[in-house]
XYZ file of C-alpha atoms in Angstrom:
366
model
C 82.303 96.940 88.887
C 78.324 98.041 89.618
C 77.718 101.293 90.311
C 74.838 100.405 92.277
C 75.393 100.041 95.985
C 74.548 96.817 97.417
C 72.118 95.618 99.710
C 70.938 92.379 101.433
C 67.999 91.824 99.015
C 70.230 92.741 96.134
C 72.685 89.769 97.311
C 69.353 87.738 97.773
C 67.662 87.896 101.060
C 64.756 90.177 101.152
C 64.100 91.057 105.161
C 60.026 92.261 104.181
C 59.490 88.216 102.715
C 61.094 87.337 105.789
C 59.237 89.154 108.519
C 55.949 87.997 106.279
C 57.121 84.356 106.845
C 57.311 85.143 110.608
C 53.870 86.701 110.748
C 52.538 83.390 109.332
C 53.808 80.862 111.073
C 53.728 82.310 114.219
C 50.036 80.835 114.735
C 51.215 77.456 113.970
C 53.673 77.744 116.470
C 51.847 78.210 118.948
C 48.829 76.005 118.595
C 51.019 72.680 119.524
C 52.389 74.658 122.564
C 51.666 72.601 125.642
C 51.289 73.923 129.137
C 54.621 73.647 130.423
C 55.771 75.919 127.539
C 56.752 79.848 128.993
C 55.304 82.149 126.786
C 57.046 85.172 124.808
C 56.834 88.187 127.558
C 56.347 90.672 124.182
C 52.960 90.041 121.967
C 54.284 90.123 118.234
C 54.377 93.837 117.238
C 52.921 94.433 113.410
C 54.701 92.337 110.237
C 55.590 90.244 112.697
C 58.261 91.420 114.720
C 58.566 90.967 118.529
C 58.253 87.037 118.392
C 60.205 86.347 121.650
C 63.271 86.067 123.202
C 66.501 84.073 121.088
C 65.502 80.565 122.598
C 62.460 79.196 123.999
C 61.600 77.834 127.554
C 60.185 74.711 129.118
C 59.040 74.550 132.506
C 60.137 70.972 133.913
C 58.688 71.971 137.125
C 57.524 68.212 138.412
C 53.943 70.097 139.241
C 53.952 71.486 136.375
C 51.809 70.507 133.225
C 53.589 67.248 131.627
C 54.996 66.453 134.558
C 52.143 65.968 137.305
C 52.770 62.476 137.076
C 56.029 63.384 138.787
C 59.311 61.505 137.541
C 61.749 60.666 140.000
C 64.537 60.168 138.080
C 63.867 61.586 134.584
C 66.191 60.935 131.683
C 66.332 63.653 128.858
C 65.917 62.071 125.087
C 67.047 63.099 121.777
C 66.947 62.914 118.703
C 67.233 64.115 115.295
C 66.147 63.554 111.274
C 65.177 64.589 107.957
C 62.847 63.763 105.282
C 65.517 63.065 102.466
C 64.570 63.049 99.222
C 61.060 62.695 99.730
C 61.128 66.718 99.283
C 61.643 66.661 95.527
C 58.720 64.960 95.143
C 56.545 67.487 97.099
C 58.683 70.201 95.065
C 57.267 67.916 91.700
C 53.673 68.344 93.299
C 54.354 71.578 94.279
C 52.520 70.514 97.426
C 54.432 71.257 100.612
C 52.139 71.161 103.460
C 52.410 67.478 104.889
C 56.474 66.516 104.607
C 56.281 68.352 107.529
C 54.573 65.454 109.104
C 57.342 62.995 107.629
C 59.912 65.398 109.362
C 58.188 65.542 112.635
C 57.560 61.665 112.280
C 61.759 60.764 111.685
C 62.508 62.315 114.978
C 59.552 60.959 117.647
C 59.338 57.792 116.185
C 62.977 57.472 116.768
C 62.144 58.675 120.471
C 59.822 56.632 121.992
C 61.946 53.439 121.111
C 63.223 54.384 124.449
C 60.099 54.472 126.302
C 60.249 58.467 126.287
C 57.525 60.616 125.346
C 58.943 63.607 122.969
C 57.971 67.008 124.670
C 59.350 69.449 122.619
C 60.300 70.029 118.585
C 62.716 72.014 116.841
C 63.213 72.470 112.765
C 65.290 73.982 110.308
C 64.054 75.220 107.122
C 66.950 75.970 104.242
C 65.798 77.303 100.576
C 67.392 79.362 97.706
C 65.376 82.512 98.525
C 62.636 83.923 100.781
C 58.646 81.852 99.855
C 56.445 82.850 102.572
C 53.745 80.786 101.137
C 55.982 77.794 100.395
C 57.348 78.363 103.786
C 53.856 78.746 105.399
C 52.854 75.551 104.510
C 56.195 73.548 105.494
C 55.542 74.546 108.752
C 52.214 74.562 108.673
C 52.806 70.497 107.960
C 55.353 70.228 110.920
C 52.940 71.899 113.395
C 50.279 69.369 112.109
C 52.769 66.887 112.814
C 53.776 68.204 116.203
C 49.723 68.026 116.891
C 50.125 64.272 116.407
C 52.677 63.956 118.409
C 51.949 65.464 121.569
C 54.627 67.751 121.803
C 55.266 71.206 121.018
C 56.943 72.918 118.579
C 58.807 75.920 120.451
C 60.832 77.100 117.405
C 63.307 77.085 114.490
C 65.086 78.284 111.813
C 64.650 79.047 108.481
C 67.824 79.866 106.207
C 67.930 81.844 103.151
C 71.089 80.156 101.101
C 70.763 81.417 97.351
C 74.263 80.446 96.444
C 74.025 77.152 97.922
C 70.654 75.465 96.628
C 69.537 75.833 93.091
C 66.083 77.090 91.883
C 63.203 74.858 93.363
C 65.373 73.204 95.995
C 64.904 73.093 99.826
C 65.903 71.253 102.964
C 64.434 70.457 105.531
C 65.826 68.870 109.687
C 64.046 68.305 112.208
C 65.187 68.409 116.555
C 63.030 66.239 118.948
C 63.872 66.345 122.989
C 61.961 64.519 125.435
C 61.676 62.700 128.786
C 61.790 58.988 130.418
C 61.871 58.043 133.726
C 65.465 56.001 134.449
C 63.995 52.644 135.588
C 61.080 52.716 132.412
C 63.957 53.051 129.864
C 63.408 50.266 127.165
C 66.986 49.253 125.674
C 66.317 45.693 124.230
C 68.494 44.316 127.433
C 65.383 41.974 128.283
C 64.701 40.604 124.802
C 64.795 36.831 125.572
C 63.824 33.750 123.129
C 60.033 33.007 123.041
C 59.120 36.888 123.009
C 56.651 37.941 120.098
C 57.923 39.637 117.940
C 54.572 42.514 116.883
C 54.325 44.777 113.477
C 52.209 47.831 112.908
C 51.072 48.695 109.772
C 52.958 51.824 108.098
C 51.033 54.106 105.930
C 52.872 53.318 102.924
C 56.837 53.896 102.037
C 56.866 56.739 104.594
C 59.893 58.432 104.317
C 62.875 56.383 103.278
C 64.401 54.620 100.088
C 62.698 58.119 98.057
C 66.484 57.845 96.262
C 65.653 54.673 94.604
C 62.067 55.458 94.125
C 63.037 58.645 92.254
C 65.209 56.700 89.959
C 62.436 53.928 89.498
C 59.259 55.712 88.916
C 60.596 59.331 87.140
C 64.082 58.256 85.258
C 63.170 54.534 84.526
C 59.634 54.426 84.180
C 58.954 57.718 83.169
C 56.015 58.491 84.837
C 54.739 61.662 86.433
C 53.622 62.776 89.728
C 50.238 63.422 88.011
C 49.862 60.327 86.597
C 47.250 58.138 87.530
C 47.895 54.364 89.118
C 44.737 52.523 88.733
C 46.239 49.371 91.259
C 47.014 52.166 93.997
C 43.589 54.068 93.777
C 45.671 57.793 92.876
C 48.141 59.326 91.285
C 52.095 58.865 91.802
C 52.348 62.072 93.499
C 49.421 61.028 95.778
C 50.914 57.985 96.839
C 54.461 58.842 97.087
C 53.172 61.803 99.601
C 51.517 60.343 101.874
C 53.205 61.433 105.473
C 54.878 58.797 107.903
C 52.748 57.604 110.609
C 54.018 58.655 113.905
C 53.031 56.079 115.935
C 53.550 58.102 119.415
C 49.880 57.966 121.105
C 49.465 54.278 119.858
C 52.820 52.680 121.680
C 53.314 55.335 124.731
C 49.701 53.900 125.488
C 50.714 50.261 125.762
C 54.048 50.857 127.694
C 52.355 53.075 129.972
C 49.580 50.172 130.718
C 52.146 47.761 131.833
C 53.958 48.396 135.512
C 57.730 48.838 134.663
C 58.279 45.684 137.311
C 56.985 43.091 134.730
C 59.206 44.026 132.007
C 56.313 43.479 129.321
C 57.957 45.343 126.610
C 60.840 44.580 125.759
C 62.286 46.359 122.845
C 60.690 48.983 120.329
C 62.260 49.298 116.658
C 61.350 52.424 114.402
C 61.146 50.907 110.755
C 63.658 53.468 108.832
C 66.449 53.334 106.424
C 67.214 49.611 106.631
C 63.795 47.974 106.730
C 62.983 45.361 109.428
C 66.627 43.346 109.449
C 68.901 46.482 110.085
C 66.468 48.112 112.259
C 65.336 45.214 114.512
C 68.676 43.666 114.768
C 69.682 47.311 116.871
C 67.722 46.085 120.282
C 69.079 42.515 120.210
C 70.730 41.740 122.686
C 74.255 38.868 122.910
C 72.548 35.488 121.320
C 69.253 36.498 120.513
C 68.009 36.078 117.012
C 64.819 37.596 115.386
C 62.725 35.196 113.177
C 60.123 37.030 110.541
C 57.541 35.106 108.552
C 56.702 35.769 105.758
C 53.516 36.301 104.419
C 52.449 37.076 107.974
C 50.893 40.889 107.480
C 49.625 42.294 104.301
C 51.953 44.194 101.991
C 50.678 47.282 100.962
C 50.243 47.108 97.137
C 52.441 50.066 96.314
C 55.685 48.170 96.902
C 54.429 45.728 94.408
C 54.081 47.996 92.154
C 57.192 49.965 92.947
C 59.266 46.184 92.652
C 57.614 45.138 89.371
C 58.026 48.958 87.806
C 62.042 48.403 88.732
C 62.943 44.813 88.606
C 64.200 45.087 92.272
C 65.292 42.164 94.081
C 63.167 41.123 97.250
C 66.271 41.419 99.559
C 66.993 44.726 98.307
C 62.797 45.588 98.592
C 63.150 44.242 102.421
C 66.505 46.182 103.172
C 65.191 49.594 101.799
C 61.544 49.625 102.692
C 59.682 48.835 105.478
C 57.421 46.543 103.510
C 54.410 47.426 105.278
C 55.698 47.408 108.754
C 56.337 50.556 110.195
C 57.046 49.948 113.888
C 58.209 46.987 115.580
C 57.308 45.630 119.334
C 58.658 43.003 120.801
C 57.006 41.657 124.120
C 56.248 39.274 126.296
C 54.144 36.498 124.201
C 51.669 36.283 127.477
C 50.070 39.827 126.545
C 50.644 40.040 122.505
C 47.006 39.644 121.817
C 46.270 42.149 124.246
C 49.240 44.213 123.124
C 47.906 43.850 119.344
C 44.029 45.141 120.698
C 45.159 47.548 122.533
C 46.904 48.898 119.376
C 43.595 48.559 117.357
C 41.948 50.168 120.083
C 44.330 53.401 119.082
C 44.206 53.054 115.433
C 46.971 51.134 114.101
C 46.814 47.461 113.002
C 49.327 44.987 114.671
C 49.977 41.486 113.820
C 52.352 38.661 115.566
C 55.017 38.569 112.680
C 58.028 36.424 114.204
C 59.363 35.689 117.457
C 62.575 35.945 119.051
C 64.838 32.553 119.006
C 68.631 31.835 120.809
C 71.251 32.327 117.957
C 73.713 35.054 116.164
C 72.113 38.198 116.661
C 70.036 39.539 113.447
C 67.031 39.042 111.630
C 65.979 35.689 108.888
C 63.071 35.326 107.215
C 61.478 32.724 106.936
């Protein structure tokens, strides 16, 4: 047995690294903080401490900030994510300040397939030991993302877990809450055959299938994150990083335009885990089938590249990946075009990529 008497840093958690990582991302904090937000009562007192109170506060006042437009019946929304394994790859760059986007992305784009608009944003942070600078620039990549958004980040947690994470290793979750009004909740319920069926462009692979693309581009190709790929215009690392759109301004704009009376919208589909047949096939309704065509939008050349570099089958490329299509709408054909420009006008590129038929609920392509 040690002589030495024990401490906390001696077991692994150093309190001064900790109250430096609270000094620094204090700032981020509070630059996504919208109105409706209540403030700490105590300014931060020197390294840091004094931050606030043990939860934060939201004024839902309907006069109030946000909620001017006063709902009559609001509806709270939630939701929750992480980035997966998307994080070793930023661990491989060493290059942590914009998975905080992808984490902020999971949760809102998840949100407003409601109709809700995300208000407020929580996270949780876990890691071996205490990296201020590391940790800095997580959050720093959340707030960003928060920015984005529209909604605020009002706090989080970050957990020091040497004995549970090796070396190098981190985790990261993210907590979204926000608001719809009852009678402006989008369900699928009024998906009917004839409605178009609209795609927006993703930014790339965003944030799901990074266990097969791991396995593909490090373990069977053997490349590096530094290596260059002349067809994709950058390096591995480069590509593979680029954050998740969050597609939150673009679609809140084009159900807002529509009165809630003519049911123009009809069903909204995040792009995750799943691609376009698991995902779209959640807001079917009884006997409604979704028919894709393809060759209908542009594939983004990186999942070319990623299907050549592993031999992966094209059913297996179309149930991991979104292909190219991050975000699915599905309206009334009337307004599609204007639907698709008023999309543009925000953006983000949207093209008429199926419609919806009678038949087995799911999605064929076609």
């Amino acid at each position: 047995m040690s002589s030495e008497p024990w401490d906390y840093k001696k077991a692994g958690l150093d309190l001064g690294k900790y109250e430096q990582t609270i000094a620094g991302i204090q700032p981020l904090l509070a630059n996504t903080w919208a109105i409706n937000v209540i403030r700490p009562p105590f300014p931060p007192r020197k390294g840091g401490k004094g931050t606030g109170g043990f939860a934060s506060l939201f004024d839902l006042d309907p006069d109030a900030g946000l909620f001017r437009r006063k709902y009559r019946h609001p509806v709270l929304v939630t939701c929750t994510d992480g980035v997966g394994s998307k994080l070793k790859v930023a661990g491989l760059m060493g290059k942590y300040d914009t998975v905080g986007i992808d984490l902020v992305a999971m949760s809102v784009n998840d949100l407003i397939c409601t109709g809700g608009e995300p208000l407020v944003f929580l996270d949780y942070i876990a890691m071996p030991k205490d990296d201020p600078p590391m940790t800095v620039q997580l959050v720093r990549g959340i707030s960003d993302g928060c920015k984005l958004a529209g909604c605020s980040l009002v706090g989080g947690e970050t957990a020091i877990l040497p004995d549970f994470y090796a070396p190098g290793d981190f985790d990261m979750a993210g907590f979204a809450a926000g608001v719809v009004e009852r009678d402006r909740v989008i369900d699928g319920r009024h998906v009917q055959a004839g409605d178009a069926v609209i795609g927006l462009a993703s930014s790339g692979v965003h944030s799901n299938g990074y266990s097969l693309v791991r396995k593909v581009v490090f373990e069977a190709a053997g490349l590096k994150v530094t290596d260059a790929v002349p067809e994709l215009g950058q390096t591995v690392g480069e590509e593979l990083l680029t954050p998740t759109r969050i597609y939150v301004r673009p679609v809140r704009a084009v159900v807002n335009h529509y009165p809630v009376k003519k049911r123009v919208i009809r069903g909204l589909a995040n792009v995750t885990g799943g691609g376009l047949p698991d995902n779209v096939a959640r807001i079917l309704p009884p006997g409604k089938r979704v028919f894709i065509r393809r060759g209908s939008w542009p594939v983004p050349p990186v999942f070319g590249w990623l299907q050549k570099l592993g031999g992966v089958a094209d059913a297996e490329m179309v149930r991991v990946f979104n292909m190219g299509v991050g975000f699915v709408v599905i309206a009334s054909p009337k307004f599609a075009n204007s639907i698709m420009n008023q999309l543009g006008e925000e953006g983000v590129t949207a093209r008429v990529i199926g419609e919806v038929r009678d038949g087995e609920p799911g999605v064929e392509f076609v």
